[in-house]
Coordinates of C-alpha atoms in Angstrom, one line a residue:
M1 CA -59.5 65.3 2.2
G2 CA -57.9 67.6 -0.4
Q3 CA -54.7 67.5 1.6
H4 CA -54.5 63.7 1.4
I5 CA -55.1 63.9 -2.4
R6 CA -52.4 66.4 -2.9
E7 CA -50.0 64.3 -0.8
E8 CA -50.6 61.3 -3.0
E9 CA -49.8 63.4 -6.1
G10 CA -46.5 64.3 -4.6
E11 CA -47.1 67.9 -3.7
D12 CA -45.4 69.4 -0.6
I13 CA -47.9 70.5 2.0
P14 CA -46.4 72.7 4.7
G15 CA -47.3 71.2 8.1
P16 CA -48.3 73.1 11.2
S17 CA -44.7 73.1 12.4
T18 CA -43.4 74.8 9.3
G19 CA -42.1 78.3 10.2
P20 CA -39.3 80.6 9.8
G21 CA -36.9 78.4 11.8
N22 CA -37.9 75.2 10.0
G23 CA -38.4 76.3 6.4
N24 CA -37.5 72.9 4.6
G25 CA -38.3 70.4 7.4
G26 CA -41.3 69.0 5.7
R27 CA -39.7 68.6 2.3
T28 CA -36.6 66.8 3.8
K29 CA -38.7 64.3 5.7
R30 CA -40.8 63.5 2.6
G31 CA -37.7 63.0 0.5
H32 CA -36.3 60.4 2.9
D33 CA -39.6 58.5 2.8
D34 CA -39.6 58.4 -1.0
E35 CA -36.0 57.1 -1.0
G36 CA -36.8 54.3 1.5
Q37 CA -39.8 53.2 -0.5
Q38 CA -37.7 53.1 -3.7
I39 CA -35.0 50.9 -2.0
A40 CA -37.7 48.6 -0.6
A41 CA -39.2 48.2 -4.0
E42 CA -35.8 47.3 -5.6
L43 CA -35.2 44.7 -2.9
Q44 CA -38.6 43.2 -3.4
D45 CA -38.0 43.1 -7.2
R46 CA -34.6 41.4 -6.7
R47 CA -36.0 38.8 -4.4
Q48 CA -38.7 38.0 -7.0
R49 CA -36.1 37.6 -9.7
M50 CA -34.1 35.3 -7.6
K51 CA -37.1 33.1 -6.7
D52 CA -37.9 32.9 -10.4
S53 CA -34.4 31.9 -11.3
M54 CA -34.3 29.2 -8.6
A55 CA -37.7 27.9 -9.7
E56 CA -36.3 27.7 -13.3
V57 CA -33.2 25.8 -12.1
A58 CA -35.4 23.4 -10.1
R59 CA -37.6 22.7 -13.1
R60 CA -34.5 22.0 -15.3
R61 CA -33.1 19.7 -12.6
A62 CA -36.3 17.8 -12.4
A63 CA -36.4 17.4 -16.1
H64 CA -32.8 16.3 -16.1
F65 CA -33.4 13.5 -13.6
A66 CA -36.6 12.4 -15.3
T67 CA -35.2 12.2 -18.8
F68 CA -31.4 12.3 -18.8
D69 CA -29.9 12.9 -22.2
T70 CA -26.2 12.1 -22.6
G71 CA -26.2 13.5 -26.1
G72 CA -26.8 17.1 -24.9
E73 CA -29.9 17.6 -27.1
G74 CA -31.7 19.5 -24.4
D75 CA -31.6 23.3 -24.4
G76 CA -31.0 23.4 -28.1
G77 CA -28.0 21.1 -28.0
N78 CA -26.0 23.6 -25.9
M79 CA -24.3 21.5 -23.2
E80 CA -23.0 24.6 -21.5
N81 CA -26.5 25.5 -20.5
D82 CA -26.9 22.1 -18.8
V83 CA -27.5 22.4 -15.1
H84 CA -24.7 19.8 -14.5
V85 CA -21.4 21.1 -15.9
G86 CA -19.4 18.6 -17.8
G87 CA -21.0 18.1 -21.2
E88 CA -20.9 14.6 -22.6
H89 CA -18.6 13.5 -19.7
A90 CA -21.2 14.4 -17.1
R91 CA -21.9 11.5 -14.8
S92 CA -25.5 10.5 -14.3
L93 CA -26.5 11.6 -10.9
G94 CA -28.9 10.4 -8.3
P95 CA -28.6 7.4 -5.8
W96 CA -30.0 4.8 -8.2
S97 CA -27.9 5.7 -11.2
T98 CA -24.8 6.0 -9.0
A99 CA -25.4 2.5 -7.4
V100 CA -25.9 0.9 -10.9
Q101 CA -22.7 2.6 -12.2
L102 CA -20.6 1.4 -9.2
A103 CA -22.0 -2.2 -9.5
D104 CA -21.2 -2.3 -13.3
A105 CA -17.7 -1.1 -12.7
R106 CA -16.9 -3.4 -9.8
S107 CA -15.3 -6.2 -11.9
E108 CA -13.2 -3.8 -13.9
A109 CA -12.0 -2.0 -10.8
K110 CA -11.1 -5.3 -9.1
A111 CA -9.1 -6.4 -12.2
K112 CA -7.2 -3.0 -12.3
R113 CA -6.5 -3.2 -8.6
E114 CA -5.1 -6.7 -8.8
E115 CA -3.0 -5.8 -11.9
K116 CA -1.6 -2.8 -10.0
I117 CA -0.7 -5.1 -7.0
M118 CA 1.0 -7.6 -9.2
N119 CA 2.9 -5.0 -11.1
S120 CA 4.1 -3.4 -7.9
G121 CA 5.3 -6.7 -6.7
R122 CA 7.3 -7.3 -9.8
D123 CA 8.9 -3.9 -9.5
N124 CA 9.9 -4.5 -5.9
Q125 CA 11.5 -7.8 -6.6
K126 CA 15.1 -8.1 -7.7
K127 CA 15.8 -9.0 -11.3
S128 CA 17.1 -12.4 -10.4
T129 CA 15.5 -15.7 -11.1
Y130 CA 13.7 -17.4 -8.3
A131 CA 12.9 -21.1 -8.0
Y132 CA 9.2 -20.6 -8.0
E133 CA 9.1 -18.9 -11.4
G134 CA 7.4 -21.0 -14.0
W135 CA 5.4 -23.0 -11.4
K136 CA 2.6 -25.0 -13.0
P137 CA -0.2 -26.8 -11.2
S138 CA 0.6 -30.4 -10.6
R139 CA -3.0 -31.2 -10.3
D140 CA -5.8 -30.3 -12.7
P141 CA -7.6 -27.3 -11.1
L142 CA -10.8 -28.2 -13.0
S143 CA -11.1 -31.3 -10.8
G144 CA -12.1 -29.0 -7.9
P145 CA -11.4 -29.3 -4.2
R146 CA -10.0 -32.4 -2.6
H147 CA -12.3 -34.8 -0.6
G148 CA -10.8 -33.4 2.6
D149 CA -12.2 -30.0 1.7
C150 CA -15.7 -31.2 1.1
V151 CA -16.3 -34.0 3.6
E152 CA -16.5 -33.1 7.3
K153 CA -14.9 -35.3 9.8
L154 CA -17.1 -37.5 12.0
K155 CA -15.6 -36.0 15.1
D156 CA -16.5 -32.5 14.0
V157 CA -20.0 -33.6 13.1
S158 CA -20.4 -35.2 16.5
L159 CA -19.1 -32.1 18.3
G160 CA -21.4 -29.9 16.3
L161 CA -24.4 -32.1 17.1
V162 CA -23.7 -32.1 20.9
T163 CA -23.1 -28.4 20.8
R164 CA -26.4 -27.6 19.2
L165 CA -28.2 -29.9 21.7
I166 CA -26.1 -29.0 24.8
E167 CA -29.2 -28.0 26.8
Y168 CA -30.5 -31.6 26.5
V169 CA -27.2 -33.2 27.6
E170 CA -27.5 -34.6 31.2
S171 CA -23.9 -35.6 31.9
L172 CA -20.4 -35.5 30.4
W173 CA -19.1 -38.4 32.6
G174 CA -16.3 -40.4 31.0
I175 CA -15.6 -37.8 28.3
P176 CA -11.8 -37.3 27.9
D177 CA -10.3 -33.9 28.9
D178 CA -9.3 -32.9 25.4
V179 CA -12.7 -33.6 24.0
R180 CA -14.4 -31.7 26.9
S181 CA -12.2 -28.8 26.1
Q182 CA -13.1 -28.8 22.4
L183 CA -16.7 -29.1 23.3
A184 CA -16.5 -26.1 25.7
D185 CA -14.8 -24.1 23.0
E186 CA -17.6 -24.8 20.5
V187 CA -20.3 -24.1 23.0
C188 CA -18.7 -20.7 23.9
K189 CA -18.4 -19.9 20.2
R190 CA -22.1 -20.4 19.7
R191 CA -22.8 -18.2 22.8
C192 CA -24.5 -21.2 24.5
M193 CA -22.6 -21.2 27.8
S194 CA -25.6 -20.7 30.0
P195 CA -25.6 -21.3 33.8
D196 CA -27.0 -24.9 33.2
A197 CA -24.3 -25.6 30.6
F198 CA -21.6 -24.3 33.0
R199 CA -22.8 -26.6 35.7
L200 CA -22.6 -29.5 33.2
F201 CA -19.0 -28.8 32.5
T202 CA -18.0 -28.5 36.1
K203 CA -19.4 -32.0 37.0
H204 CA -17.3 -35.1 36.8
V205 CA -14.2 -33.2 36.0
N206 CA -11.0 -35.1 35.5
S207 CA -7.8 -33.2 35.6
W208 CA -8.7 -30.2 33.3
L209 CA -11.4 -27.6 33.5
S210 CA -11.5 -25.1 30.6
V211 CA -14.3 -22.6 29.9
P212 CA -13.2 -19.9 27.4
D213 CA -16.2 -17.6 27.9
C214 CA -17.8 -17.1 31.3
S215 CA -19.3 -13.7 30.5
G216 CA -22.9 -14.9 31.3
I217 CA -22.0 -16.6 34.6
E218 CA -22.9 -14.8 37.8
E219 CA -21.0 -15.0 41.1
D220 CA -23.1 -17.6 42.8
V221 CA -23.1 -19.9 39.8
L222 CA -19.4 -19.5 39.2
L223 CA -18.6 -20.2 42.9
E224 CA -20.9 -23.3 42.9
G225 CA -19.4 -24.7 39.8
L226 CA -15.8 -24.2 40.9
L227 CA -16.4 -25.7 44.3
Q228 CA -18.0 -28.7 42.6
A229 CA -15.0 -29.1 40.2
L230 CA -12.5 -28.8 43.0
E231 CA -14.0 -31.8 44.7
S232 CA -12.2 -33.9 42.1
L233 CA -9.0 -35.2 43.6
S234 CA -7.3 -35.1 40.2
L235 CA -8.1 -31.5 39.1
E236 CA -4.9 -29.7 38.3
T237 CA -5.8 -27.1 35.7
I238 CA -8.5 -24.3 35.8
H239 CA -8.7 -22.0 32.8
M240 CA -11.5 -19.5 32.9
G241 CA -11.9 -16.8 30.2
L242 CA -14.0 -13.6 30.3
C243 CA -14.9 -14.4 33.9
G244 CA -15.2 -10.7 35.0
R245 CA -18.9 -10.9 35.9
G246 CA -18.5 -13.7 38.4
M247 CA -14.9 -13.7 39.6
T248 CA -14.6 -11.3 42.5
D249 CA -12.6 -11.0 45.7
A250 CA -15.5 -12.5 47.6
V251 CA -15.5 -15.5 45.3
A252 CA -11.8 -15.9 45.7
K253 CA -12.1 -15.8 49.5
S254 CA -14.8 -18.4 49.5
L255 CA -12.7 -20.7 47.3
T256 CA -9.8 -20.5 49.7
E257 CA -12.0 -21.2 52.7
E258 CA -14.2 -24.0 51.3
A259 CA -12.0 -25.8 48.7
N260 CA -8.6 -27.4 48.5
L261 CA -6.4 -25.5 46.1
S262 CA -3.1 -27.2 46.9
R263 CA -3.3 -29.6 44.0
L264 CA -3.6 -26.9 41.3
T265 CA -0.7 -26.4 39.0
H266 CA -2.4 -24.2 36.3
L267 CA -4.6 -21.3 37.1
V268 CA -5.7 -18.7 34.4
L269 CA -8.4 -16.2 35.1
G270 CA -8.9 -14.1 32.0
G271 CA -10.8 -10.8 31.9
A272 CA -11.6 -10.8 35.7
Y273 CA -12.1 -7.0 35.8
R274 CA -13.6 -7.2 39.4
L275 CA -10.6 -9.1 40.8
T276 CA -8.0 -7.1 42.7
D277 CA -4.5 -7.8 44.0
A278 CA -6.0 -8.9 47.3
G279 CA -8.1 -11.6 45.7
C280 CA -5.2 -12.9 43.6
L281 CA -2.9 -13.1 46.7
M282 CA -5.6 -15.1 48.6
L283 CA -5.7 -17.7 45.8
L284 CA -1.9 -17.8 45.4
E285 CA -1.3 -18.4 49.1
K286 CA -3.4 -21.5 49.0
A287 CA -2.1 -22.9 45.7
H288 CA 1.4 -23.8 46.8
E289 CA 2.1 -26.0 43.7
L290 CA 1.1 -23.5 41.1
Q291 CA 3.4 -23.5 38.1
I292 CA 1.4 -21.5 35.5
F293 CA -0.5 -18.4 36.5
G294 CA -2.4 -16.0 34.3
I295 CA -4.5 -12.9 34.9
P296 CA -4.8 -11.4 31.4
K297 CA -7.0 -8.3 31.0
C298 CA -7.6 -7.9 34.7
S299 CA -7.8 -4.1 34.8
R300 CA -7.8 -3.7 38.6
I301 CA -4.5 -5.3 39.2
E302 CA -2.1 -2.7 40.5
G303 CA 1.1 -4.7 40.8
R304 CA 1.2 -5.9 44.4
V305 CA 0.5 -9.5 43.3
V306 CA 3.4 -9.3 40.9
E307 CA 5.7 -8.1 43.6
M308 CA 4.7 -10.9 46.0
L309 CA 4.9 -13.7 43.4
P310 CA 8.4 -14.9 44.5
E311 CA 7.2 -15.3 48.0
V312 CA 3.7 -16.8 47.5
A313 CA 4.3 -18.8 44.4
P314 CA 8.0 -19.7 44.2
K315 CA 7.4 -22.6 41.6
I316 CA 5.8 -20.5 38.9
H317 CA 7.6 -20.8 35.6
S318 CA 4.9 -19.2 33.3
L319 CA 3.3 -15.8 33.9
D320 CA 0.6 -14.0 31.8
I321 CA -0.2 -10.4 32.8
S322 CA -1.2 -9.2 29.3
W323 CA -3.1 -6.0 29.2
C324 CA -2.8 -5.4 33.0
C325 CA -2.1 -1.8 32.3
G326 CA -2.2 -0.7 36.0
I327 CA 1.1 -2.4 36.8
P328 CA 3.8 0.3 37.1
R329 CA 7.1 -0.1 35.4
N330 CA 9.2 -0.1 38.5
C331 CA 7.1 -2.9 40.0
L332 CA 7.4 -4.9 36.8
S333 CA 11.2 -4.4 36.6
A334 CA 11.7 -5.4 40.3
A335 CA 9.5 -8.6 39.9
C336 CA 11.2 -9.8 36.8
K337 CA 14.6 -9.5 38.4
R338 CA 13.5 -11.8 41.2
L339 CA 11.5 -14.4 39.1
D340 CA 14.6 -16.0 37.7
Q341 CA 12.8 -19.3 37.3
L342 CA 10.4 -18.0 34.7
E343 CA 10.5 -19.7 31.3
S344 CA 7.5 -17.9 29.7
I345 CA 6.1 -14.4 30.2
S346 CA 3.4 -12.5 28.3
L347 CA 3.4 -8.7 28.5
D348 CA 1.0 -7.9 25.7
G349 CA -0.4 -4.4 25.8
I350 CA 1.9 -3.2 28.6
I351 CA 2.6 0.3 27.5
D352 CA 5.5 0.8 29.9
F353 CA 7.4 -2.1 28.4
N354 CA 9.6 -0.2 26.0
D355 CA 13.3 0.2 25.0
D356 CA 14.2 2.1 28.2
L357 CA 12.8 -0.7 30.4
V358 CA 14.7 -3.4 28.5
I359 CA 17.9 -1.4 28.5
S360 CA 17.7 -0.9 32.2
G361 CA 18.0 -4.7 32.6
A362 CA 14.4 -5.6 33.5
L363 CA 14.5 -9.0 31.8
D364 CA 18.2 -9.7 32.2
G365 CA 17.6 -11.9 35.3
L366 CA 15.4 -14.3 33.4
K367 CA 18.2 -16.5 32.2
G368 CA 16.0 -19.5 31.3
L369 CA 13.4 -17.5 29.3
K370 CA 12.1 -19.5 26.4
R371 CA 8.8 -17.8 25.5
L372 CA 8.2 -14.0 25.3
S373 CA 5.1 -12.2 24.1
V374 CA 5.2 -8.4 23.8
A375 CA 2.5 -7.8 21.2
H376 CA 1.2 -4.2 21.0
C377 CA 4.2 -2.9 23.0
T378 CA 4.7 -0.1 20.6
G379 CA 7.6 1.4 22.6
L380 CA 9.7 -1.6 21.7
S381 CA 12.0 -1.0 18.7
D382 CA 15.1 -2.6 17.1
V383 CA 17.2 -1.4 20.0
G384 CA 15.2 -3.2 22.6
L385 CA 14.8 -6.3 20.5
E386 CA 18.5 -6.6 19.9
R387 CA 19.2 -6.5 23.6
I388 CA 16.5 -9.1 24.3
S389 CA 18.0 -11.5 21.8
L390 CA 21.5 -11.0 23.1
H391 CA 20.6 -11.8 26.7
H392 CA 18.1 -14.6 26.0
P393 CA 19.6 -16.9 23.3
K394 CA 17.4 -19.8 24.5
L395 CA 14.2 -18.2 23.2
D396 CA 12.1 -20.6 21.1
T397 CA 8.9 -18.6 20.8
I398 CA 8.5 -14.8 20.4
V399 CA 5.5 -12.7 19.6
L400 CA 6.2 -9.2 18.3
D401 CA 2.8 -8.3 16.8
H402 CA 2.3 -4.5 16.2
C403 CA 5.7 -3.6 17.5
S404 CA 7.9 -0.8 16.1
I405 CA 10.6 -3.1 14.7
S406 CA 12.2 -3.3 11.3
S407 CA 14.2 -5.8 9.3
K408 CA 17.4 -4.8 11.2
G409 CA 16.1 -6.0 14.6
V410 CA 14.7 -9.2 13.1
I411 CA 18.0 -10.0 11.4
E412 CA 19.9 -9.6 14.7
M413 CA 17.3 -11.7 16.5
G414 CA 17.8 -14.5 13.9
K415 CA 21.5 -14.4 14.5
N416 CA 21.3 -14.4 18.3
C417 CA 18.4 -16.9 18.9
P418 CA 19.0 -20.0 16.8
N419 CA 16.5 -22.0 18.7
L420 CA 13.5 -20.1 17.5
V421 CA 10.7 -22.3 16.3
S422 CA 7.7 -20.0 16.5
V423 CA 7.9 -16.3 15.4
S424 CA 5.0 -13.9 15.0
L425 CA 5.5 -10.6 13.2
K426 CA 1.9 -9.6 12.6
R427 CA 1.6 -6.0 11.2
C428 CA 5.3 -5.3 11.5
A429 CA 5.2 -3.2 8.4
L430 CA 8.9 -2.4 8.3
V431 CA 10.0 -6.0 7.9
H432 CA 11.2 -7.1 4.4
D433 CA 12.3 -10.2 2.6
D434 CA 15.8 -10.1 3.9
A435 CA 14.6 -10.5 7.5
V436 CA 12.5 -13.5 6.7
A437 CA 15.4 -15.1 4.8
Q438 CA 17.7 -14.5 7.8
L439 CA 15.2 -16.2 10.1
A440 CA 14.8 -19.1 7.7
Q441 CA 18.5 -19.6 7.4
H442 CA 19.6 -19.4 11.1
C443 CA 16.5 -20.6 13.0
E444 CA 14.5 -23.9 13.2
I445 CA 11.3 -22.1 12.2
Q446 CA 8.2 -24.3 12.4
K447 CA 5.4 -21.7 12.8
L448 CA 5.7 -18.2 11.2
N449 CA 3.1 -15.4 11.3
L450 CA 3.6 -12.7 8.7
N451 CA 0.1 -11.4 8.7
G452 CA 0.0 -7.8 7.2
V453 CA 3.7 -7.6 6.5
K454 CA 2.8 -5.9 3.2
H455 CA 6.3 -5.5 1.6
L456 CA 7.0 -9.3 1.4
T457 CA 7.3 -10.8 -2.0
G458 CA 8.1 -14.2 -3.5
A459 CA 11.7 -13.8 -2.4
A460 CA 10.7 -14.5 1.2
I461 CA 8.8 -17.7 0.1
D462 CA 11.8 -18.8 -1.9
A463 CA 14.0 -18.5 1.2
L464 CA 11.5 -20.4 3.3
V465 CA 11.5 -23.3 0.8
A466 CA 15.3 -23.3 0.5
Y467 CA 16.0 -23.5 4.2
R468 CA 12.8 -24.7 6.0
K469 CA 10.9 -27.0 3.6
K470 CA 11.4 -30.0 6.0
S471 CA 10.3 -28.2 9.2
L472 CA 7.8 -25.4 8.3
E473 CA 4.4 -26.6 9.6
S474 CA 2.3 -23.4 9.7
L475 CA 2.5 -20.1 7.8
D476 CA 0.3 -17.0 7.8
V477 CA 0.7 -14.6 4.9
S478 CA -2.6 -12.9 5.1
W479 CA -2.8 -9.5 3.3
C480 CA 0.6 -10.1 1.7
R481 CA -0.7 -9.4 -1.8
L482 CA 2.8 -9.0 -3.4
I483 CA 3.3 -12.8 -3.0
S484 CA 2.1 -14.4 -6.2
E485 CA 0.2 -17.6 -6.4
E486 CA 3.1 -19.2 -8.3
A487 CA 5.3 -18.6 -5.2
L488 CA 2.6 -20.1 -2.9
G489 CA 2.0 -23.0 -5.2
Y490 CA 5.8 -23.8 -5.2
L491 CA 5.8 -23.5 -1.4
C492 CA 2.9 -26.0 -1.0
D493 CA 4.5 -28.5 -3.4
E494 CA 7.9 -28.4 -1.7
C495 CA 7.1 -28.1 2.0
T496 CA 5.7 -31.5 2.6
V497 CA 5.1 -31.1 6.3
L498 CA 3.2 -27.8 5.9
G499 CA -0.2 -28.4 7.4
T500 CA -1.8 -24.9 7.7
L501 CA -1.6 -22.0 5.4
I502 CA -3.6 -18.8 6.3
L503 CA -4.5 -16.5 3.4
W504 CA -7.0 -13.9 4.6
G505 CA -7.2 -10.9 2.2
C506 CA -5.3 -12.6 -0.6
S507 CA -8.0 -11.9 -3.2
H508 CA -5.5 -12.3 -6.1
L509 CA -5.3 -16.1 -5.7
S510 CA -7.3 -18.2 -8.1
K511 CA -8.4 -21.8 -8.4
E512 CA -5.1 -22.5 -10.3
F513 CA -3.3 -22.4 -6.9
L514 CA -6.2 -23.4 -4.6
F515 CA -6.9 -26.7 -6.5
G516 CA -3.6 -27.1 -8.3
H517 CA -1.0 -27.7 -5.6
S518 CA 0.0 -31.2 -4.7
N519 CA -0.1 -31.0 -0.9
E520 CA -2.9 -33.3 0.0
S521 CA -2.8 -32.7 3.8
L522 CA -2.7 -28.9 3.6
K523 CA -5.5 -26.9 5.2
I524 CA -6.0 -23.5 3.7
I525 CA -7.7 -20.9 5.9
G526 CA -9.0 -17.5 4.8
R527 CA -10.3 -18.1 1.3
G528 CA -13.9 -17.6 2.2
D529 CA -15.2 -16.4 -1.1
E530 CA -16.9 -18.7 -3.6
I531 CA -14.9 -20.3 -6.3
D532 CA -16.8 -21.1 -9.5
G533 CA -20.0 -20.2 -7.7
D534 CA -20.5 -23.4 -5.7
V535 CA -17.2 -24.4 -4.0
R536 CA -16.3 -22.8 -0.7
I537 CA -12.8 -23.0 0.9
T538 CA -12.6 -22.2 4.5

């Protein structure tokens, strides 16, 4: 007992092992224990101080969020002691205050953004006077939209009514082909193309069967409907979109065995991802009179059907193999050299279609080519485009969306292809005003797509009015925010045959242009926001 008391008081008590050979062993061990206890105590004290400091910061933060003082009166008016550094410029934090601040600043930010866009457009334009400058509305903008913008056509009302009640329709007998096609489009847009609706459209077919969306149609229903439609002696066109679920090699084989395909002249099977080259060849061998053939987005096509086209379908003059990425480049090159009768070919999304393939002469054999679509072929540049335009001067339609071309290639194309009436340059960001002016001057442009060509200014519009005001029918300048509403107003007033103007993303346009131009027959698409709170332009 006394030994334990003396140990607590810090006295060194020699242990039983203490002897001549271990004279200071007890004292050394005891010194190490004391040092360890001291370090542990310091660590514990440090942890406690840190916890207290964090608790104090938490209390100050809570008080800050509860009663935020922008004047810095808290903590004795010393803003440096505020938990949020920044003094009087400190932004009120927290999700609610941030949302309120962003909402309050929305209008100001939009005004600054539009001012920046317009200033940039003025800086990029040359310091010459354009014809559109000083344009004033020829119609009072306060009078609001025209009657055509507010009153829906009777035909559209009827189509909408039939579309909504399609499940109650018993027959489409006697309906013209063009109306049946529009009705099928509307039904597919509303996602109402059920098996019963599909059977309805395949009964009493005249010469045209078009169903843009067959994604909900199974194999048996698709086969039943096609066999029923092919019973019509006048059926010449079948256009099925998104038919991958139902269109298989087995369905193709059944069609060749049970139906007469010899009268077909148009056959398009879009999105048939279960259809292979074998199934396509079976259909082509029976459709001897086929002139237009399309298998866009058929991912299992490997090229054999393209190689065999000259033998099994010698009358084909239009081919669509867009996004059939399994077709090798050598197969594509060999087939194009033998299909000399082709007038239209769509190669959208074919990665192997690039400058090298064009330079090798893959398309040189298509002497009568009039329509070419190579959207999303990013390997095509000005070099390939110039060769295409040199060897195909009869082109009247070309689609170059998302290609790596610039103004240089477009200018050469305009010089070499004077018959162009439809050109699409969507998202070709390297195209400028001079290229559009060249197209307008040398080509008979009727339809022009400049969606996302962000460097265009009013100079391009001025050139279109100067050269094409009597032929331009459709123009898409979506997201071209450097084009002012004065230039667009001048375009609408001068181009009397302009029927469609697409303006998605042009938030800088106001009612001065939308309601002030004089073109009564013009349809503006893309201004979906509300004007003055109650008028909506589609």
